Coordinates of C-alpha atoms in Angstrom, one line a residue:
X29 CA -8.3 40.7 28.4
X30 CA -11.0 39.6 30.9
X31 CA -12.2 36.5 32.3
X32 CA -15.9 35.8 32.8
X33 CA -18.2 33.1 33.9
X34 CA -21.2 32.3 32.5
X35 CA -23.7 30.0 32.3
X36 CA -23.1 26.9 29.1
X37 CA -26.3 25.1 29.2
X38 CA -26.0 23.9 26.0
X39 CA -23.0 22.1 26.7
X40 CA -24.1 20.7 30.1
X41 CA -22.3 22.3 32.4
X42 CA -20.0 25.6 33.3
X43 CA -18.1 27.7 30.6
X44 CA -14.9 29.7 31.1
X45 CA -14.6 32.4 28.4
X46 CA -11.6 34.2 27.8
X47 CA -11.6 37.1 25.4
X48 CA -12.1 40.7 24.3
X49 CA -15.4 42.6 24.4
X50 CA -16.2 41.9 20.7
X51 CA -15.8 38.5 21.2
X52 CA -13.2 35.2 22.5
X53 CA -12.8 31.6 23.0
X54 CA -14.5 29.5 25.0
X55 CA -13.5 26.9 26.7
X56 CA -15.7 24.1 28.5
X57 CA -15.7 22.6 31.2
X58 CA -16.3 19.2 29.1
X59 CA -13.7 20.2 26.7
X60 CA -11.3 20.6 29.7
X61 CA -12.6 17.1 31.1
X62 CA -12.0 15.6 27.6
X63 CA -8.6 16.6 27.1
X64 CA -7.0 15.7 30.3
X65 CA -8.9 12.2 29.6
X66 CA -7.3 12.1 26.2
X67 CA -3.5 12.6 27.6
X68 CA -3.3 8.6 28.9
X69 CA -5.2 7.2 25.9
X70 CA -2.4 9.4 23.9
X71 CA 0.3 7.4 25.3
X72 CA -1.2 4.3 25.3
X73 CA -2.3 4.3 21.7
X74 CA 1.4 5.5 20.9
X75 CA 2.9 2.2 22.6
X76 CA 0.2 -0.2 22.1
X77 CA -0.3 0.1 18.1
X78 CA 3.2 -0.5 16.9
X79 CA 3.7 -3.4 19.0
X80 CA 0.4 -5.1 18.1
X81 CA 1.8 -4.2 14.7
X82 CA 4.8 -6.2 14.9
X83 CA 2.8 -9.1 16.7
X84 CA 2.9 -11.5 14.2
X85 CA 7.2 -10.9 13.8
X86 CA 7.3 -10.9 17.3
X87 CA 5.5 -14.1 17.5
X88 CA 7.5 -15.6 14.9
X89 CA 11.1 -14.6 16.4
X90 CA 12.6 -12.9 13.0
X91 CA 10.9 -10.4 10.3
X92 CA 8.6 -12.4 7.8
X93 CA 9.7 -13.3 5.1
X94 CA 8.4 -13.7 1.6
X95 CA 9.5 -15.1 -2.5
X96 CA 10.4 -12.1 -3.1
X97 CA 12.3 -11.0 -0.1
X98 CA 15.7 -12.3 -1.0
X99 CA 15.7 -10.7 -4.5
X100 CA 15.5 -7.2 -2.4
X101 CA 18.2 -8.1 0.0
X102 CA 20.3 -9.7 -2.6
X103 CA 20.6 -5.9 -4.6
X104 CA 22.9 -4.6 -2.1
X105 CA 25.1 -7.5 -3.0
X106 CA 24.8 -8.3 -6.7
X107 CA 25.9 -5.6 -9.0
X108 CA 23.1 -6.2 -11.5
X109 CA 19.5 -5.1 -11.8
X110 CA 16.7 -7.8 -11.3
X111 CA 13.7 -8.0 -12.8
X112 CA 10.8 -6.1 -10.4
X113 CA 13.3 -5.7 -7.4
X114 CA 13.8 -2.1 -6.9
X115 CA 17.6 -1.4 -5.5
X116 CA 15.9 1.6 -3.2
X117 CA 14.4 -0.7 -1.4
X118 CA 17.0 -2.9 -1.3
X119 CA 19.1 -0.5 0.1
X120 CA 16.5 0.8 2.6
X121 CA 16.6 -3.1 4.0
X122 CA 20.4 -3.2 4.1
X123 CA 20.4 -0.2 6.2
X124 CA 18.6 -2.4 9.0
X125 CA 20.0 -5.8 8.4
X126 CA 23.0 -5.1 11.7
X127 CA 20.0 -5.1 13.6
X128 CA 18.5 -8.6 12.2
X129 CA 15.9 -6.2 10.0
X130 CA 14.2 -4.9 13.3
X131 CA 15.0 -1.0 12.9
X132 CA 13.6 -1.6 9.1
X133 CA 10.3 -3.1 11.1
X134 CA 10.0 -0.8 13.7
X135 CA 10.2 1.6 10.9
X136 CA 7.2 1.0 9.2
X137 CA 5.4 0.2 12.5
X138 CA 5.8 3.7 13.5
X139 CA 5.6 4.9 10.0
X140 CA 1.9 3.3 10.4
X141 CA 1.0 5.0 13.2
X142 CA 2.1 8.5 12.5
X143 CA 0.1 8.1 8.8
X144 CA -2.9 6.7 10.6
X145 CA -3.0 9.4 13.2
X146 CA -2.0 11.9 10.5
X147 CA -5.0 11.1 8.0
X148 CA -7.2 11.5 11.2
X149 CA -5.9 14.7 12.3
X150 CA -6.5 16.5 9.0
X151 CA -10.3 15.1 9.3
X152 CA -10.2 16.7 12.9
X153 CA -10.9 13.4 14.1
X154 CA -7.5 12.5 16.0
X155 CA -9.1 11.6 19.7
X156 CA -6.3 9.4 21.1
X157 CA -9.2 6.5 22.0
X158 CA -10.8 7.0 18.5
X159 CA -7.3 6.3 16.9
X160 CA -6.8 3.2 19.1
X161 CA -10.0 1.6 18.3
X162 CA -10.2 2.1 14.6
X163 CA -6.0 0.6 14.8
X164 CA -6.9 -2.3 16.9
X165 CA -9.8 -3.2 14.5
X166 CA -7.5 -2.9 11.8
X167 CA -5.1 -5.4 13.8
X168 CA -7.4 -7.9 14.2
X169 CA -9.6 -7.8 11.0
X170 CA -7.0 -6.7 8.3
X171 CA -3.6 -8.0 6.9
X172 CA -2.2 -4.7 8.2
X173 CA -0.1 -6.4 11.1
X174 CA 1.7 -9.1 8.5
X175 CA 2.3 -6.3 6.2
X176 CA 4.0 -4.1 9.1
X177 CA 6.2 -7.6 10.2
X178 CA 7.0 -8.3 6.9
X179 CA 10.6 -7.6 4.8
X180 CA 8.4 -6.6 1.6
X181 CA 7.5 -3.3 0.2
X182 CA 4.0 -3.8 0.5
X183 CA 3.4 -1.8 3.5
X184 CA 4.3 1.5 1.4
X185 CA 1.5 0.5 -1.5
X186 CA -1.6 1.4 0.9
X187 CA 0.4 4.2 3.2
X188 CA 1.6 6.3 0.3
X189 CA -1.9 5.9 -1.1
X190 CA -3.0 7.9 2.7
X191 CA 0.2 10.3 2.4
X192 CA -0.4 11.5 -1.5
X193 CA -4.1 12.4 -0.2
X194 CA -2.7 14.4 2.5
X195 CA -0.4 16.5 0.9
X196 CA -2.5 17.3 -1.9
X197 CA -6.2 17.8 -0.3
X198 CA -4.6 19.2 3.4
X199 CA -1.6 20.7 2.5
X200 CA -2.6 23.6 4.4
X201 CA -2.8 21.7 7.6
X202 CA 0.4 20.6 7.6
X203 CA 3.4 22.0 9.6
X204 CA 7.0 22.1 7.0
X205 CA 8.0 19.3 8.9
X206 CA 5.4 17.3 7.9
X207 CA 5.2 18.1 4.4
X208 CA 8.7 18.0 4.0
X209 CA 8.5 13.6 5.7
X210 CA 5.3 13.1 3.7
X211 CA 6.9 14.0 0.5
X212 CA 9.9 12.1 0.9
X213 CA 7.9 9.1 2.0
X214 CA 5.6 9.7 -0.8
X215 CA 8.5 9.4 -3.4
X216 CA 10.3 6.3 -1.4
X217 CA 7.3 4.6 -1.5
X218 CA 6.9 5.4 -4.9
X219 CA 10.6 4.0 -6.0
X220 CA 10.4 1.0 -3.4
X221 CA 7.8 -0.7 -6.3
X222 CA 6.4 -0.3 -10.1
X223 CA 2.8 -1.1 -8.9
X224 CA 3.0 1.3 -6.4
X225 CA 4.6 4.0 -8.4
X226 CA 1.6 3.2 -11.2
X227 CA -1.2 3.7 -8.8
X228 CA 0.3 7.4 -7.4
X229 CA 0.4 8.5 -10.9
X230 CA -2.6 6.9 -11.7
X231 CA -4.1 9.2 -8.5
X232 CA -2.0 12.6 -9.6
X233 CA -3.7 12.5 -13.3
X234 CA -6.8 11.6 -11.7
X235 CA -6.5 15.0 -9.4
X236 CA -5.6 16.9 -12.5
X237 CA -8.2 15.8 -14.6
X238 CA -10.9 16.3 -12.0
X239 CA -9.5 19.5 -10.9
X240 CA -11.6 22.0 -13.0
X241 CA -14.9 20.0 -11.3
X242 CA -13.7 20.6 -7.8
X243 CA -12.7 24.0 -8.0
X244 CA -10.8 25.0 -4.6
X245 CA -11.0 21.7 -3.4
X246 CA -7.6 20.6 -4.9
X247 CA -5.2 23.5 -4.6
X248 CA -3.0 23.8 -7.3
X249 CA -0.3 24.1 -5.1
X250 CA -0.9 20.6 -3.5
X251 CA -1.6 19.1 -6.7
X252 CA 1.5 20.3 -7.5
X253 CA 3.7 18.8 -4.7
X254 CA 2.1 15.5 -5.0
X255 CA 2.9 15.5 -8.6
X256 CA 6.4 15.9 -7.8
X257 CA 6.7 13.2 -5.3
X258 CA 6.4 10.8 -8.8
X259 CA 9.0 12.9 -10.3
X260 CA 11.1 12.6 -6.8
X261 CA 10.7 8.7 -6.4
X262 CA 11.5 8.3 -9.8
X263 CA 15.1 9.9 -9.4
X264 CA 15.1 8.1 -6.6
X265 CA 15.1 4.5 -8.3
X266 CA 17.1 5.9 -11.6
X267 CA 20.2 7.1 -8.7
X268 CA 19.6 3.6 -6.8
X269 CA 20.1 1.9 -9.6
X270 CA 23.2 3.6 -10.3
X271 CA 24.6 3.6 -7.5
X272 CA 24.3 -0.2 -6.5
X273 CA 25.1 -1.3 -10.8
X274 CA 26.3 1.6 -12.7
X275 CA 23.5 1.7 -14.9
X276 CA 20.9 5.0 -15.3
X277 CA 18.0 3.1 -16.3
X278 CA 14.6 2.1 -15.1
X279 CA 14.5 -1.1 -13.0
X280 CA 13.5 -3.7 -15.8
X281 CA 10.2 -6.0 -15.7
X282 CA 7.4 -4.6 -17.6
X283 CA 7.6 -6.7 -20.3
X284 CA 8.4 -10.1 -18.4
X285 CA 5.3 -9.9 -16.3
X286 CA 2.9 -8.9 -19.2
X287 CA 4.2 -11.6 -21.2
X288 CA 3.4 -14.0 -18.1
X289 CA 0.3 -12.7 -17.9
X290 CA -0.6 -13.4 -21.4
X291 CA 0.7 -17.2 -21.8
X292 CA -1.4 -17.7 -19.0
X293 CA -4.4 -16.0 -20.8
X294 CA -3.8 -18.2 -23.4
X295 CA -2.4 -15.5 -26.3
X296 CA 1.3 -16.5 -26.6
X297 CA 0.4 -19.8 -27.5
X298 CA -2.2 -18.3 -30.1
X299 CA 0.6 -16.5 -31.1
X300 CA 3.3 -18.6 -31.6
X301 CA 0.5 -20.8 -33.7
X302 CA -0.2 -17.8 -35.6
X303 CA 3.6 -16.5 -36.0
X304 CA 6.3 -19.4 -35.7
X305 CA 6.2 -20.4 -39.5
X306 CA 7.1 -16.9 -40.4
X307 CA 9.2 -15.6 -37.7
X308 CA 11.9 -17.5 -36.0
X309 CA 11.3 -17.5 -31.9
X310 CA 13.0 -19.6 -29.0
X311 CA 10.2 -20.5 -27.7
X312 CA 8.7 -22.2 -31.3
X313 CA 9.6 -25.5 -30.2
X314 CA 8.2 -25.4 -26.9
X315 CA 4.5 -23.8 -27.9
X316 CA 2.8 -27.2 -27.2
X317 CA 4.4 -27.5 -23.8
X318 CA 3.7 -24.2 -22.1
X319 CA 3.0 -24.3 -18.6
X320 CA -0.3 -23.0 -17.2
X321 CA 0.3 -20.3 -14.7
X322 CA 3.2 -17.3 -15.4
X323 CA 4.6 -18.4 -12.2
X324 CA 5.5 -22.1 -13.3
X325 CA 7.2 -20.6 -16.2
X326 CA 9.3 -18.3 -14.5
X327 CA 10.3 -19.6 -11.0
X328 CA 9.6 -23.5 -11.7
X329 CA 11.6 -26.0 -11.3
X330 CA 13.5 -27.1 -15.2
X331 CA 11.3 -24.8 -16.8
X332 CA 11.3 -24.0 -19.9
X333 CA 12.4 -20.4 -18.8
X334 CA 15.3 -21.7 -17.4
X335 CA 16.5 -23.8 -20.5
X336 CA 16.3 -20.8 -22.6
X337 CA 18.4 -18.5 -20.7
X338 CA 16.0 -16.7 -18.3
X339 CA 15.8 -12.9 -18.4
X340 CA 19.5 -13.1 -19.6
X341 CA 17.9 -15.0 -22.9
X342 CA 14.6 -14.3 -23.3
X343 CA 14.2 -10.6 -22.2
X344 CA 14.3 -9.5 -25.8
X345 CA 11.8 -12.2 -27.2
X346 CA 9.5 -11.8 -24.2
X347 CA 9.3 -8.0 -25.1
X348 CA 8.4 -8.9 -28.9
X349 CA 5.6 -11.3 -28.3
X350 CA 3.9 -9.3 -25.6
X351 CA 4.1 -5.8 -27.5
X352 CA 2.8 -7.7 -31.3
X353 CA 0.4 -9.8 -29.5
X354 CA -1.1 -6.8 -27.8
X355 CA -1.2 -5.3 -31.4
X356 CA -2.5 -8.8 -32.9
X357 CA -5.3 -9.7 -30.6
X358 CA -6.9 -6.0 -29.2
X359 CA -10.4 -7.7 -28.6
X360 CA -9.2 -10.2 -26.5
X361 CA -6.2 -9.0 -24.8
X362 CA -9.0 -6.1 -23.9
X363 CA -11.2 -8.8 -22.4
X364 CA -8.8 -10.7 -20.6
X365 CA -7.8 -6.9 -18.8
X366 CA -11.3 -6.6 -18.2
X367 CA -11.4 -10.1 -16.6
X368 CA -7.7 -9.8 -14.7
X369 CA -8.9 -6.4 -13.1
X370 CA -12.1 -8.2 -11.9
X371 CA -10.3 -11.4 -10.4
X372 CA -7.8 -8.9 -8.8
X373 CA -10.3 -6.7 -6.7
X374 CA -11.4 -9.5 -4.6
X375 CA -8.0 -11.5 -4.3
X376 CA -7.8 -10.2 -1.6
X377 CA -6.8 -13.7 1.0
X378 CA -3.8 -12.4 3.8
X379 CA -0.5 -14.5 3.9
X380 CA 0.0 -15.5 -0.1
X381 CA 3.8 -16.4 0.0
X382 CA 4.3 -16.7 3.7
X383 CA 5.0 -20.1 3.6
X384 CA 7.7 -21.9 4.9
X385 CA 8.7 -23.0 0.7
X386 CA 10.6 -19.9 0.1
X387 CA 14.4 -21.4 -0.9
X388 CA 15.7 -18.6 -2.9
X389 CA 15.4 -16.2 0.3
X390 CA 16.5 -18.9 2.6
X391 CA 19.6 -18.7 -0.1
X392 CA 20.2 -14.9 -0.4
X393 CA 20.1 -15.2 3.9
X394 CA 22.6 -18.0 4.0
X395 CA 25.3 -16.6 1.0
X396 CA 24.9 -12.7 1.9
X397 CA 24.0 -13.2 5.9
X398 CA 25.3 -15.9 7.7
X399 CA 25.5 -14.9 10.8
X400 CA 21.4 -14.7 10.8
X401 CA 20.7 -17.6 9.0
X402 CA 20.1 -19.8 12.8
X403 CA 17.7 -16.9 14.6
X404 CA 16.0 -17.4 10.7
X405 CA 15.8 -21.1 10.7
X406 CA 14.7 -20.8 13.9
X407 CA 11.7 -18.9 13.7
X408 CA 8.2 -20.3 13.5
X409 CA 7.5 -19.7 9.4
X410 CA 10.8 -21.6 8.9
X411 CA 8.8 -24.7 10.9
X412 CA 6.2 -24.1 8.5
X413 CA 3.8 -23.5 11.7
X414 CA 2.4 -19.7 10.3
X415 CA -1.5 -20.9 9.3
X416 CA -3.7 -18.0 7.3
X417 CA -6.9 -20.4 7.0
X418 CA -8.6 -19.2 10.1
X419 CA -7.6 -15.4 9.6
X420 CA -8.5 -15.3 5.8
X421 CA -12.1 -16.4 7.8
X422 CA -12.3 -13.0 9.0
X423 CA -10.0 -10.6 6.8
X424 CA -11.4 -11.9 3.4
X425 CA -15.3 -11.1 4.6
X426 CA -13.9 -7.8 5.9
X427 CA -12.4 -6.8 2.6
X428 CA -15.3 -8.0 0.6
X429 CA -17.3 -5.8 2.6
X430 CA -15.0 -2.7 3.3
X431 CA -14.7 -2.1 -1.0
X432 CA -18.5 -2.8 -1.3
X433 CA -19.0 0.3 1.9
X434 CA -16.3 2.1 0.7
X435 CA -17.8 2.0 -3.3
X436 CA -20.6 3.3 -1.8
X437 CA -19.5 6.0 0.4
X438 CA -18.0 7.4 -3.1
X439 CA -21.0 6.7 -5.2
X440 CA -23.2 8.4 -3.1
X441 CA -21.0 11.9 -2.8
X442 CA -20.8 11.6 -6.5
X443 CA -24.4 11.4 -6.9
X444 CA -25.1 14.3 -4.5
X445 CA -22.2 15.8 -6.2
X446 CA -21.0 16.9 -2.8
X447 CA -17.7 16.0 -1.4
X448 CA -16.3 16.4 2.2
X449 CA -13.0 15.4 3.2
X450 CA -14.0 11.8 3.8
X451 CA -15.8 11.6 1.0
X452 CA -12.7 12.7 -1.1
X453 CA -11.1 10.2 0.6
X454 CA -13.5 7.6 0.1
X455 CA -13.3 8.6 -3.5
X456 CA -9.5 8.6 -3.3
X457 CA -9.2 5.0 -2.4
X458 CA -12.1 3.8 -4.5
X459 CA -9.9 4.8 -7.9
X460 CA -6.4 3.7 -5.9
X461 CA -8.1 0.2 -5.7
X462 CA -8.9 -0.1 -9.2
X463 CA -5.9 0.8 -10.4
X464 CA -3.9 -1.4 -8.5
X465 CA -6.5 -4.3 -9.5
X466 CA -5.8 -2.7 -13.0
X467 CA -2.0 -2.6 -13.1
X468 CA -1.4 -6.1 -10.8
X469 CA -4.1 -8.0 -12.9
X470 CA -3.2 -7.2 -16.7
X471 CA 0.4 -6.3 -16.3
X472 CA 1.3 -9.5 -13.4
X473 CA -1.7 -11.5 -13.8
X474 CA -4.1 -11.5 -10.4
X475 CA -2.5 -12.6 -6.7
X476 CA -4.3 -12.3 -3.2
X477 CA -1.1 -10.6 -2.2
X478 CA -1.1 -7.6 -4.4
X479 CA -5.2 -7.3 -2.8
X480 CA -4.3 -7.7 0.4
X481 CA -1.3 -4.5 0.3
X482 CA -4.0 -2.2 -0.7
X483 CA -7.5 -3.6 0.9
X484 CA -6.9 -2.8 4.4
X485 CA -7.0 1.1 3.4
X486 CA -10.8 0.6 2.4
X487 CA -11.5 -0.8 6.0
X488 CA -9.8 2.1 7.6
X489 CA -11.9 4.6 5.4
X490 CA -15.0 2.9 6.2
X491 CA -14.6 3.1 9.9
X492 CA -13.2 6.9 9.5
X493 CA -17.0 7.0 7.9
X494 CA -18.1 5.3 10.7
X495 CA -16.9 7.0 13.7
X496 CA -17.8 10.1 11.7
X497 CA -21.4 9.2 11.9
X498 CA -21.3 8.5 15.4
X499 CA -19.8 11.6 16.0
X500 CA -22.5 13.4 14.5
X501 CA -25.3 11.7 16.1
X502 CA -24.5 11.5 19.4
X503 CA -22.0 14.9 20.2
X504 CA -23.8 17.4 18.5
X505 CA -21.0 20.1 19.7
X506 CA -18.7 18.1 17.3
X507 CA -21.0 17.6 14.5
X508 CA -21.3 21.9 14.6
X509 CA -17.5 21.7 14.4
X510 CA -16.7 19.3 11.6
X511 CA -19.1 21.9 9.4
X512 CA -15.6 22.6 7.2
X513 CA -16.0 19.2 5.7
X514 CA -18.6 20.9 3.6
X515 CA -16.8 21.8 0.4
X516 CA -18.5 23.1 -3.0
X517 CA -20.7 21.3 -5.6
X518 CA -19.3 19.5 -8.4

């Protein structure tokens, strides 16, 4: 080995090369400058982000809550499965609750943070300052924070979207470590919710039916691991399940919701007009006093629902009307999926259900957790003093915009039918977005919250394009180096 000084003009200043006679490394003297500037940034970015993340919980004084919080904290307790509460989440919560829910917080906080800086990293993009800006914009403009502050599995639905992308297109940059946490983050996230669970499969097919178009781009071998992180998460939910009730069986739901989705389409009255003088239904009686929204049916007050038995007594009828009436009416239960997936992509408003009207998790808190329930009634959403009007002001233009960039980011690699690693990504997301509008819209029926879980991950794609851009434009040295985006033709 030999050391030699010579001359870097082209980088602007003095090189250091170390190496043989046939050839070495170089080092900069701007590469040295830049990486002892990056150290500080490093440590702030590592304390800033996750505190900023947990602002909004902070601010209020206890975790957010939401409707749906209690039925996940309630599974620990109750020995029975609920309809669309997953017990693996529920048990992930209960593992936090000594410490008023603020491990389970800090955990997806930091969870955040290593996924963001992770996704970067495999785009050799992860400068410390670069990280910090594009997390502080998402902060500000996204409903990332309230997801990260909030006792809901929503904050999985975007992250896992990041992590199945990362094992299976950059396997190879990832230490065992790493691809060991991924996976089993990939598969929690996949059990924590049905949605979510839909939209990584609906990504794995994807992979494997583009796969002979891509060629080396998606390795068999990461296709493969994120395949089994669906296979993982699902074992996951089935041993949750039987471990909290003593039943091996899926976490029930599907039909419940698609039925909702469809009296509020208008097709199980249609039915019952068509069907209740030949076959003999509960609901008969009631077809002329349906209410209008699946929500008012299911979690109103004296509803009908309720006089019929709920899940308990209706389970099996709900399941019969919604798989004949899918049979009975194809045209229009295939327009009202066409019309459900549309209204879902741009429900997209932050806070839906952060209200201070949520009585059934004020109930699980008091029964199961008494000793919590003052710091809860305490906090600010309890005083009804949490406001989304002015936010949704910024965060709903932002997502508008972000899935209009990020659509065409992915339309114009297809069309040069050239992908680099963002634009894989871009393309990723692009199909992760639709199927969750696809999936939340027919099978649920449309919310702002199942938009807002996913949205934020365009916006952090599109400023991944962005700083790319920059990169390119103004630090030629960088733009030489990020030549291994290039991948082959489709």
């Amino acid at each position: 080995m030999h050391l030699r000084r010579t001359l870097n003009r082209r980088n602007g200043g003095i090189g250091v090369t170390a190496g043989r006679a046939t050839g070495g490394t170089r080092i900069s003297t701007r590469v040295l400058y830049r990486r002892s500037m990056e150290a500080p940034w490093a440590w702030i970015a590592a304390v800033i982000i996750p505190i900023l993340l947990l602002a909004p919980a902070i601010w209020n004084g206890y975790p957010l809550l939401q409707h749906d919080t209690g039925g996940y904290l309630a599974r620990w307790y109750e020995s029975h499965l609920e309809i669309s509460r997953s017990n693996a989440y529920g048990i992930y919560l209960h593992l936090g609750q000594g410490s008023y829910f603020w491990i389970n917080l800090a955990c997806q906080a930091l969870l955040t943070l290593w996924i963001l800086h992770l996704t970067l990293r495999v785009l050799n993009m992860a400068q410390p300052l670069r990280l910090l800006t594009i997390a502080l914009i998402l902060i500000a403009a996204t409903a990332l924070p309230w997801l990260a502050s909030m006792l809901l599995t929503d904050i999985f639905a975007g992250l896992a979207v990041l992590t199945l992308y990362i094992l299976v297109a950059h396997n190879g940059k990832l230490s065992i470590a790493e691809r060991i946490s991924l996976f089993l983050f990939t598969s929690f996230a996949a059990a924590s919710h049905t949605a979510t669970f839909g939209v990584l499969l609906g990504l794995c097919c994807a992979g494997w039916i583009v796969k002979p178009l891509l060629g080396p781009r998606l390795q068999t071998g990461g296709l493969i691991q994120g395949s089994l992180t669906i296979v993982t998460g699902a074992a996951m939910l089935l041993a949750a399940n039987f471990t909290l009730t003593g039943q091996l069986t899926w976490t029930p739901g599907g039909a419940a919701v698609s039925f909702g989705r469809m009296m509020q389409d208008g097709i199980v009255a249609r039915y019952l007009n068509d069907h209740c003088d030949k076959i003999k239904l509960k609901l008969c009686p009631y077809r002329d006093q349906l209410p209008a929204t699946a929500d008012d049916f299911l979690w109103g007050n004296d509803s009908i629902f309720d006089k019929l038995g709920r899940f308990e007594g209706m389970n099996g009828e709900m399941e019969f009307i919604a798989t004949h009436a899918l049979v009975a009416y194809p045209l229009w239960q295939a327009e009202a999926a066409v019309e459900a997936t549309a209204e879902q992509l741009v429900s997209v408003d932050t806070g839906e259900g952060n209200t201070g009207w949520i009585p059934h998790t004020y109930g699980i808190i008091e029964r199961y957790l008494p000793e919590q329930v003052k710091t809860m009634r305490d906090a600010r959403q309890q005083h009804w003093n949490m406001k989304f009007t002015a936010i949704n002001w910024i965060h709903v233009p932002v997502a508008l915009a972000s899935m209009l960039l990020l659509a065409a980011i992915a339309l114009a690699a297809l069309w040069r039918r050239r992908l680099d690693d963002v634009d894989l990504l871009a393309v990723t997301v692009t199909v992760a977005l639709l199927g969750n509008a696809f999936i939340c819209g027919v099978l649920s029926g449309p919310h702002d919250r199942y938009g807002a879980r996913m949205v934020w991950v365009a916006t952090f794609v599109v400023l991944i394009a962005a700083a790319r851009f920059l990169a390119h434009r103004h630090d030629p040295p960088y733009g030489r180096r990020d030549k291994n985006f290039s991948t082959p033709s489709l």
